[in-house]
Coordinates of C-alpha atoms and ligand atoms in Angstrom, one line a residue:
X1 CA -10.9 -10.0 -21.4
X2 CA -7.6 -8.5 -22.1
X3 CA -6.3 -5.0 -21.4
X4 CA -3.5 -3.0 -23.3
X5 CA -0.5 -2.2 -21.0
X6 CA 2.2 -0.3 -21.9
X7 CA 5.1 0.3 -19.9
X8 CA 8.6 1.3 -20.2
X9 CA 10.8 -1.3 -19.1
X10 CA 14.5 -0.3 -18.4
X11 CA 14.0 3.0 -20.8
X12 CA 12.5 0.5 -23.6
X13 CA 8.6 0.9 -24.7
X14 CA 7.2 -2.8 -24.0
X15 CA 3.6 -3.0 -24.7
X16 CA 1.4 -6.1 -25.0
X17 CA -2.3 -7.4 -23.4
X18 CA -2.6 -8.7 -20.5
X19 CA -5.2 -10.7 -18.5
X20 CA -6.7 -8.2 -15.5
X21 CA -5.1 -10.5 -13.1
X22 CA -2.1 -10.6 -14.8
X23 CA 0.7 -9.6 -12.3
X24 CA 3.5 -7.3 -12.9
X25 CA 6.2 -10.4 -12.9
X26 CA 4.3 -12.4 -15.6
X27 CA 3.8 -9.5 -17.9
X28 CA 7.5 -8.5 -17.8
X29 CA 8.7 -12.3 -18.1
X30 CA 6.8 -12.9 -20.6
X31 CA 6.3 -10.0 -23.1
X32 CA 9.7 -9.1 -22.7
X33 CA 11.5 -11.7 -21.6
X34 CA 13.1 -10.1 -19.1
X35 CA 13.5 -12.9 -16.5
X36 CA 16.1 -11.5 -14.3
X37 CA 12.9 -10.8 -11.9
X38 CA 12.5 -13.9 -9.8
X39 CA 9.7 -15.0 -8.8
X40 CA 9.3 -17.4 -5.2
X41 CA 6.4 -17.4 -3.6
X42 CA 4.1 -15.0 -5.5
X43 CA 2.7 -13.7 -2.8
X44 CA 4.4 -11.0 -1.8
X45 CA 6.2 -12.6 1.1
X46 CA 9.7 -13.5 -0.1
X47 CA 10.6 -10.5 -1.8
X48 CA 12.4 -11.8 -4.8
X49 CA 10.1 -10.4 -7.2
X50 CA 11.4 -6.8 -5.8
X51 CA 11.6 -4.5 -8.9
X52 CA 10.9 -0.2 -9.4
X53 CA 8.2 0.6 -10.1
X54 CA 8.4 4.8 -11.0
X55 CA 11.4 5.0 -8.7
X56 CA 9.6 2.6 -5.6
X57 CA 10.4 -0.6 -5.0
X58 CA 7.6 -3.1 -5.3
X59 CA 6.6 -6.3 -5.1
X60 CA 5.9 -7.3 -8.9
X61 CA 3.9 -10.6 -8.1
X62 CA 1.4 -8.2 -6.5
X63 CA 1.3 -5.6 -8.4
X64 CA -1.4 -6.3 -11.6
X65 CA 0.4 -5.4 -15.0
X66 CA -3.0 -3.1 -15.9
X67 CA -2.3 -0.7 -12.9
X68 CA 1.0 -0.1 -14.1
X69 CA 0.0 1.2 -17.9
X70 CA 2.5 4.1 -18.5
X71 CA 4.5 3.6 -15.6
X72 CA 8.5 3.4 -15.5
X73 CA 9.6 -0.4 -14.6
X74 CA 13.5 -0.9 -13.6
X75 CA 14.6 -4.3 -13.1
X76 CA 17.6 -5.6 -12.4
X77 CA 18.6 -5.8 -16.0
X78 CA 18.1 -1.9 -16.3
X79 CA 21.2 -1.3 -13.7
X80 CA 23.8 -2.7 -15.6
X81 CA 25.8 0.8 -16.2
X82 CA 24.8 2.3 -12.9
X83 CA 27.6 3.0 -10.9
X84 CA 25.8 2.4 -7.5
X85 CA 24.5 -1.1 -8.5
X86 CA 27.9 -2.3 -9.9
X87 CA 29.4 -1.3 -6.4
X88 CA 26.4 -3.2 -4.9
X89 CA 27.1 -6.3 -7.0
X90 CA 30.9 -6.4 -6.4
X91 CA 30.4 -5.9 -3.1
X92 CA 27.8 -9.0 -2.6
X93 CA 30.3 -10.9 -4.3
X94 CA 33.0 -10.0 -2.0
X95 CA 31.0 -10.3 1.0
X96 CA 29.2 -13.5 -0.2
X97 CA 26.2 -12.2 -0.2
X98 CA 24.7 -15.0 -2.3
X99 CA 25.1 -18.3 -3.3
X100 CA 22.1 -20.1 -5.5
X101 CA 21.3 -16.3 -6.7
X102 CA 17.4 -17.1 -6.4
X103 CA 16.7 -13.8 -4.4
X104 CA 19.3 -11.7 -5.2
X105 CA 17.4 -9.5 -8.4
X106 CA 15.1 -8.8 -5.8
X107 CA 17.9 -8.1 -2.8
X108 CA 20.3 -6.2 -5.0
X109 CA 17.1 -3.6 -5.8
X110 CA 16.3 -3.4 -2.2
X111 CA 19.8 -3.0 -1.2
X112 CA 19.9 -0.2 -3.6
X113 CA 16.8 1.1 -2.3
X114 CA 18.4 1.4 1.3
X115 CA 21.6 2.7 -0.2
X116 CA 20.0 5.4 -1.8
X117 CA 17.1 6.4 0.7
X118 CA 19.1 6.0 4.0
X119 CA 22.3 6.9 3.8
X120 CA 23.3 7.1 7.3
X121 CA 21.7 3.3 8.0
X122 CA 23.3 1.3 10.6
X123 CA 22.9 -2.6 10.9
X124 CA 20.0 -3.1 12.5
X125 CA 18.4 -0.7 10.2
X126 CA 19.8 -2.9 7.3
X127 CA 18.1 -5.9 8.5
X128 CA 15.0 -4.6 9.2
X129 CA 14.7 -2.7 5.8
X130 CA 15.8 -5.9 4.3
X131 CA 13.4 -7.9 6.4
X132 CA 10.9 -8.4 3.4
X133 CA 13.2 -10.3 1.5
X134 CA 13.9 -13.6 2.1
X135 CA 17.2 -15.5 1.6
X136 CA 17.4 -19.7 2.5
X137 CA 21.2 -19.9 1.3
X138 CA 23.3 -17.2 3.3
X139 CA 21.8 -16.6 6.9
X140 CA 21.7 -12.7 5.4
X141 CA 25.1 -12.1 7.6
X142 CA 27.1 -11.7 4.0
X143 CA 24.5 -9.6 2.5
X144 CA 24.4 -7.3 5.3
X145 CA 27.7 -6.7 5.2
X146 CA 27.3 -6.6 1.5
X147 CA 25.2 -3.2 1.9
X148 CA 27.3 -1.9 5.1
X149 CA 30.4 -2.0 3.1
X150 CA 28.8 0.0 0.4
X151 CA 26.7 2.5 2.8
X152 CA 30.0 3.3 4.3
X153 CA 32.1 3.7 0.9
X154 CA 30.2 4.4 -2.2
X155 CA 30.9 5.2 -5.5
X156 CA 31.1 9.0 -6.1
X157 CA 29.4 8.4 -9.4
X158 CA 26.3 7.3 -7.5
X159 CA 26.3 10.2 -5.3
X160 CA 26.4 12.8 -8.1
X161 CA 23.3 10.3 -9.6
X162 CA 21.6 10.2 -6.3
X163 CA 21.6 13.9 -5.9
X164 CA 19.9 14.5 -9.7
X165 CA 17.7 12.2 -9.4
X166 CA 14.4 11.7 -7.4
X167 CA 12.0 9.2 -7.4
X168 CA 8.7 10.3 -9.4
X169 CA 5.8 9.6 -8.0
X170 CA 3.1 7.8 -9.2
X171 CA 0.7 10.1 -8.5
X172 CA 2.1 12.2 -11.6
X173 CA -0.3 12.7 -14.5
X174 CA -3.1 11.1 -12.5
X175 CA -6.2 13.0 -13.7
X176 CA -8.1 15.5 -11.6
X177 CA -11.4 14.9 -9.9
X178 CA -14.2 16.6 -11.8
X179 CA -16.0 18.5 -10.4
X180 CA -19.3 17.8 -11.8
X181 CA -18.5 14.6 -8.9
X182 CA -19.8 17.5 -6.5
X183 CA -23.2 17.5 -8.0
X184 CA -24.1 14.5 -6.7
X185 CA -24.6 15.7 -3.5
X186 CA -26.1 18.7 -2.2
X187 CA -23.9 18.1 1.0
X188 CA -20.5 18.0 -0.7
X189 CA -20.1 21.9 -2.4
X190 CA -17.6 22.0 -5.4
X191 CA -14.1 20.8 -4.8
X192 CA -11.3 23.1 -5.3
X193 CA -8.6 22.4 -8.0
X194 CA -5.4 22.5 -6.1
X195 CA -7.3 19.7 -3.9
X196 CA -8.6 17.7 -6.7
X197 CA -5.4 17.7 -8.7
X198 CA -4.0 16.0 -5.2
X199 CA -6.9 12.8 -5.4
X200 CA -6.5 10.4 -7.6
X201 CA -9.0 9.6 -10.7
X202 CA -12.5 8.0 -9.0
X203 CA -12.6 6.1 -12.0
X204 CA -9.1 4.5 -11.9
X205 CA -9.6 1.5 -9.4
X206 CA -11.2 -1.2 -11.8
X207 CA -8.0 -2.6 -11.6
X208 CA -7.1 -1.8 -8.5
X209 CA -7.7 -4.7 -5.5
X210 CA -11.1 -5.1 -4.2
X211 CA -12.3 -5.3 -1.2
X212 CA -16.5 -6.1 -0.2
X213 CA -16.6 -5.9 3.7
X214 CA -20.0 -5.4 5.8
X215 CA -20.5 -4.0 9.6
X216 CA -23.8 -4.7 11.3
X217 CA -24.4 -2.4 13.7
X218 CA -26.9 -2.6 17.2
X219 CA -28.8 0.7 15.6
X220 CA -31.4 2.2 13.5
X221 CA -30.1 3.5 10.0
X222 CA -31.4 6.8 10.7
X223 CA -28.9 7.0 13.7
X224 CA -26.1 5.6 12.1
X225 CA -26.7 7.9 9.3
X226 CA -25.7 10.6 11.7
X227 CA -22.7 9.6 12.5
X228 CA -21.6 8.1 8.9
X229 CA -23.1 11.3 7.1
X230 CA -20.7 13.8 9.8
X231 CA -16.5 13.4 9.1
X232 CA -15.9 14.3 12.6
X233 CA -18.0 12.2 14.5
X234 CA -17.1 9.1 11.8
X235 CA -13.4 9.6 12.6
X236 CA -13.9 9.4 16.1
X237 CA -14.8 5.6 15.8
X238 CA -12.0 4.7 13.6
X239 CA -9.2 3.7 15.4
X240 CA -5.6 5.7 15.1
X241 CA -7.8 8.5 12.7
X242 CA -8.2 12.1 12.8
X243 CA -9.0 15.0 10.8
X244 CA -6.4 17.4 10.6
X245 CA -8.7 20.5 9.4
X246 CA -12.4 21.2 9.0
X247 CA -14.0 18.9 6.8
X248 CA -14.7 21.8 4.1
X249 CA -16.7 21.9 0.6
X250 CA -16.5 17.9 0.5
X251 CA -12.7 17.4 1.2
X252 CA -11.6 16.1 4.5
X253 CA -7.5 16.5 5.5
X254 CA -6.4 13.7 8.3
X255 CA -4.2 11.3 9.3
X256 CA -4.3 7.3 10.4
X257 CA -1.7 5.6 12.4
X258 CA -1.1 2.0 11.8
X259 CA 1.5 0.0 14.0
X260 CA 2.6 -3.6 13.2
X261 CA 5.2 -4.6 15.8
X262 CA 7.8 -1.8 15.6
X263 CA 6.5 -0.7 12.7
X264 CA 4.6 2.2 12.7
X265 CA 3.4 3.8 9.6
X266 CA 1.5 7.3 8.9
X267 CA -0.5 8.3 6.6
X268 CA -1.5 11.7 5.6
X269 CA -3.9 12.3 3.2
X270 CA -6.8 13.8 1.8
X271 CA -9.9 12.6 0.7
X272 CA -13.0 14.0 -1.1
X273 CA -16.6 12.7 0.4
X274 CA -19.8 12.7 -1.6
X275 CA -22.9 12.1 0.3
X276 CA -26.4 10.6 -0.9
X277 CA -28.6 11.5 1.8
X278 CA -31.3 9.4 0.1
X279 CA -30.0 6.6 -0.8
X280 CA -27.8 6.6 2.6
X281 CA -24.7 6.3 0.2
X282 CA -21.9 8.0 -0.6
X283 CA -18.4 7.4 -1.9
X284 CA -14.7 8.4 -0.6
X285 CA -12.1 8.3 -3.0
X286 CA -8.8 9.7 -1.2
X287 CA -4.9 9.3 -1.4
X288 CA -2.1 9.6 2.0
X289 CA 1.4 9.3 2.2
X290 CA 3.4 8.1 5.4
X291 CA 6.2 10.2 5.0
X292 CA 8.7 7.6 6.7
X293 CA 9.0 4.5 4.3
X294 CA 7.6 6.8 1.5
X295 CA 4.5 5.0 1.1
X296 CA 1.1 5.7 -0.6
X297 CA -2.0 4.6 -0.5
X298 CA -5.0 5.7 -2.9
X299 CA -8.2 3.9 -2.6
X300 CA -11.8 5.0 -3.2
X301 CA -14.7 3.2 -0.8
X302 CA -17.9 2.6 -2.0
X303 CA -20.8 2.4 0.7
X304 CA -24.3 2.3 1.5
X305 CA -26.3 1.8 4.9
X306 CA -29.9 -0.5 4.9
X307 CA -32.1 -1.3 7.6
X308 CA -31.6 -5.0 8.9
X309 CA -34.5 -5.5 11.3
X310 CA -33.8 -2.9 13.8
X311 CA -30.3 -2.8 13.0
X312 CA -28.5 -1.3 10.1
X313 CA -26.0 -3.0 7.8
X314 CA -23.2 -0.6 6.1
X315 CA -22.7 -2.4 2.7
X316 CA -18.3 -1.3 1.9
X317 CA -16.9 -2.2 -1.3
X318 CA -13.2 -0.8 -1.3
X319 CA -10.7 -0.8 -4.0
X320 CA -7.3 0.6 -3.1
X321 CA -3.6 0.3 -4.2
X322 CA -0.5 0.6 -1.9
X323 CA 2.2 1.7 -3.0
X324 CA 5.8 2.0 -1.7
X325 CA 8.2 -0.1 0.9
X326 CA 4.6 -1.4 3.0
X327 CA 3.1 -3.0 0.0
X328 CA 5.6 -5.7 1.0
X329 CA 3.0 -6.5 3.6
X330 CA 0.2 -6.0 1.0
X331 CA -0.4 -9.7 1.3
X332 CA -4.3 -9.8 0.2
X333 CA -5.5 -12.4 2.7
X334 CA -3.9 -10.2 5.8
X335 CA -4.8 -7.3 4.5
X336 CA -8.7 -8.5 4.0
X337 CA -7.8 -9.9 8.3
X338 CA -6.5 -7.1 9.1
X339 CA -9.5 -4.8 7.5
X340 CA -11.9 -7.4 9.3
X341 CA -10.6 -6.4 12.6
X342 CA -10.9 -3.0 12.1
X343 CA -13.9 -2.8 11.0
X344 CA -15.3 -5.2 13.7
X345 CA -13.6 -2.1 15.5
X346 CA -15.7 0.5 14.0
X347 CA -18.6 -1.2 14.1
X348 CA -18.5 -1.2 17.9
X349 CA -17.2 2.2 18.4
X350 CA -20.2 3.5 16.5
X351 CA -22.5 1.2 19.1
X352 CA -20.6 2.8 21.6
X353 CA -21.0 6.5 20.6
X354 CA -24.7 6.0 19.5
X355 CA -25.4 4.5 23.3
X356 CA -23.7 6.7 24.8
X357 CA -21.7 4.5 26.9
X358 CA -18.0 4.9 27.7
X359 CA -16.5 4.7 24.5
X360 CA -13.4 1.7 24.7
X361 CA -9.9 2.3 24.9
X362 CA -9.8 2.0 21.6
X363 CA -12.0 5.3 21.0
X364 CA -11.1 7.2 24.0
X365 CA -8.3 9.0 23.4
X366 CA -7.9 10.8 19.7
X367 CA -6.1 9.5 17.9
X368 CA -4.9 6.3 18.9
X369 CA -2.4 4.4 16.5
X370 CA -4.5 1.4 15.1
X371 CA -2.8 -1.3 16.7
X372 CA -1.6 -3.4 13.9
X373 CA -0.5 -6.3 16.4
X374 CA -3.7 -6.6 17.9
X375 CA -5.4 -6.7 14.6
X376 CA -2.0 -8.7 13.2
X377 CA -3.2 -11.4 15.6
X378 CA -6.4 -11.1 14.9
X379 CA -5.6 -11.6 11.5
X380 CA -3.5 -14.6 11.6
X381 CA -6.1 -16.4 14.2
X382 CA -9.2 -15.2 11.3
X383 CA -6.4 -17.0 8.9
X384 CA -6.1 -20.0 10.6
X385 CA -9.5 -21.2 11.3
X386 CA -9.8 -20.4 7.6
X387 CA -7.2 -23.3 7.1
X388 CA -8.2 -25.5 9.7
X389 CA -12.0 -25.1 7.9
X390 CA -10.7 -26.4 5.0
X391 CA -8.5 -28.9 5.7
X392 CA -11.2 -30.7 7.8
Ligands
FES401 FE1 7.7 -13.7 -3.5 FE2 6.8 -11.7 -5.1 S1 7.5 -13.7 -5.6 S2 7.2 -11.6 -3.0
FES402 FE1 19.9 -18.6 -2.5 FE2 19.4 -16.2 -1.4 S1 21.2 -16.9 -2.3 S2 18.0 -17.8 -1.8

């Protein structure tokens, strides 16, 4: 099967089809042979596939070239005139900040992503903000002073530039939700259309990266039910979540903490929740911004409860897309790790609340950040018996 992209690529229309697992990096290579984009590990771990993608810097290897139809692509070949990226160049060329040039497309667009989102960044917030791409020439001391040197002195022309222009967002254009989505469910009354414009199209994530998770949970379905069917109570077994207003006319306004190591991300969304009491179904399709590293995520979740014996299954098939600085960690096998702890999370949370016993420190206090080390570990143990599996 092949899909019809077309993007703009450093202000030129570039259209062509592409495989649906076509990545970003391929499709630009490729159609129009723009190979200043590097690509390393294709995986989204060494960064040198860093391009914009409407104004955010992404990894292209992850990114799928039929979620990006419309969108505005910049690559390092589309900064040749700007003032601020010729002051970054010279100034990695003074401070040898490179020497085989394999990572540099992708350091010279994160450098100017730092340049022109922090300002006022000292070294230590160079390195970390630089942390997602990886260099094995320089030991990262010349690019570092590379982006110091023009943090502290930049070109006037940039500034003027900086100050005219702001990122778009990709949420721009995204069609509303319709509101016939509301007569599904006699539970979820019509959604407005200054909160609908704000969700993203339910029918937009075929492309989008897929998820199929299950919980079994300790419990009858009809209890369960309770619990899934009820916003408030459901957020009160998912770590680091809470609403942030009464869940109202099938929208629900919250926010989730996530913390990996110092990082701490979050996100701020809404969401618009369609029950099937019947069926013991429903779908979520929602979109949240953390505000800090100007990330968003949009997903929709898919999922249905059955009786297993005298237990219930909850049957999740997600599809989401991150967007932003985090999708640098948007590597699909942690991300699936890191979704099987927390839902190994939720699953006991809800035995917890359904028993009635003393809910875990994980539950008692709301909202606690979901700890993204503890699942990070989790994740990277899950990982390795994987490998060890297979290598036996
Ligand atoms: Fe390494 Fe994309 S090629 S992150
Ligand atoms: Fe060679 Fe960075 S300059 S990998």
């Amino acid at each position: 099967m092949q899909i019809e992209v077309e993007i703009q690529l450093n202000g030129q229309t570039v259209s062509g089809a592409a495989e649906p697992r076509t990545h970003l990096a391929d499709f630009i290579r490729e159609e129009a042979l723009a190979t200043g984009t590097h690509l390393g590990c294709e995986q989204g771990v060494c960064g040198a596939c860093t391009i914009f993608i409407d104004g955010e810097p992404m990894r292209s290897c992850l990114t799928l070239a039929a979620a990006c139809d419309n969108a505005d692509i910049r690559t390092v070949e589309g900064f040749a005139d700007d003032p601020l990226m010729q002051a970054i160049r010279e100034s990695f060329k003074q401070h040898h900040g490179l020497q085989c040039g394999y990572c540099t497309p992708g350091m010279l667009v994160t450098a100017y992503d730092i340049i022109r989102r922090l300002p006022g960044a000292d070294r230590q917030i160079i390195r970390r903000e630089i942390s997602g791409n990886l260099c094995r020439c320089t030991g990262y001391e010349g690019i570092v002073n590379a982006i110091e040197a023009v943090l502290k002195d930049p070109p006037v022309a940039s500034l003027q530039e900086m100050a005219r222009s702001k990122p778009r967002s990709r949420s721009d254009g995204l069609d509303k939700i319709v509101s016939s989505d509301s007569s599904m469910s006699p539970e979820a009354g019509p959604t407005t259309e200054s909160e609908a414009t704000d969700l993203p199209d339910a029918d937009s994530f075929d492309t989008a990266v897929n998820l199929e998770k299950t919980i079994t949970v300790a419990a009858a379905p009809d209890a369960v039910w309770q619990i899934i069917s009820n916003p408030e109570a459901m957020v009160s077994v998912i770590p680091g979540a809470s609403l942030t207003a009464p869940f109202d006319n099938g929208i629900a306004k919250g926010l989730c903490e996530v913390k990996v190591g110092p990082m701490k991300a979050q996100f701020q969304g809404t969401a618009s929740i369609v029950y099937q009491t019947d069926a013991k179904s429903g779908t979520l399709v929602g979109r949240g911004r953390d505000d800090f590293s100007r990330s968003t995520l949009e997903g929709r979740l898919d999922f249905v409860l059955v009786p297993d014996g005298v237990d219930s299954i909850l049957d999740l098939n997600m599809r989401y897309r991150l967007n932003g600085p985090l999708s640098q960690f948007g590597r699909a096998a942690l991300i699936e790790e890191i979704a099987n702890a927390l839902l190994r999370d939720i699953a006991r949370g809800l035995e917890e609340k359904l028993n009635g016993t003393a809910i875990s420190e994980h539950h008692s206090k709301a909202p606690h950040p979901a700890n993204g080390s503890r699942f990070l570990v989790s994740a990277l143990v899950g990982l390795l018996k994987r490998v060890l599996r297979r290598s036996r």
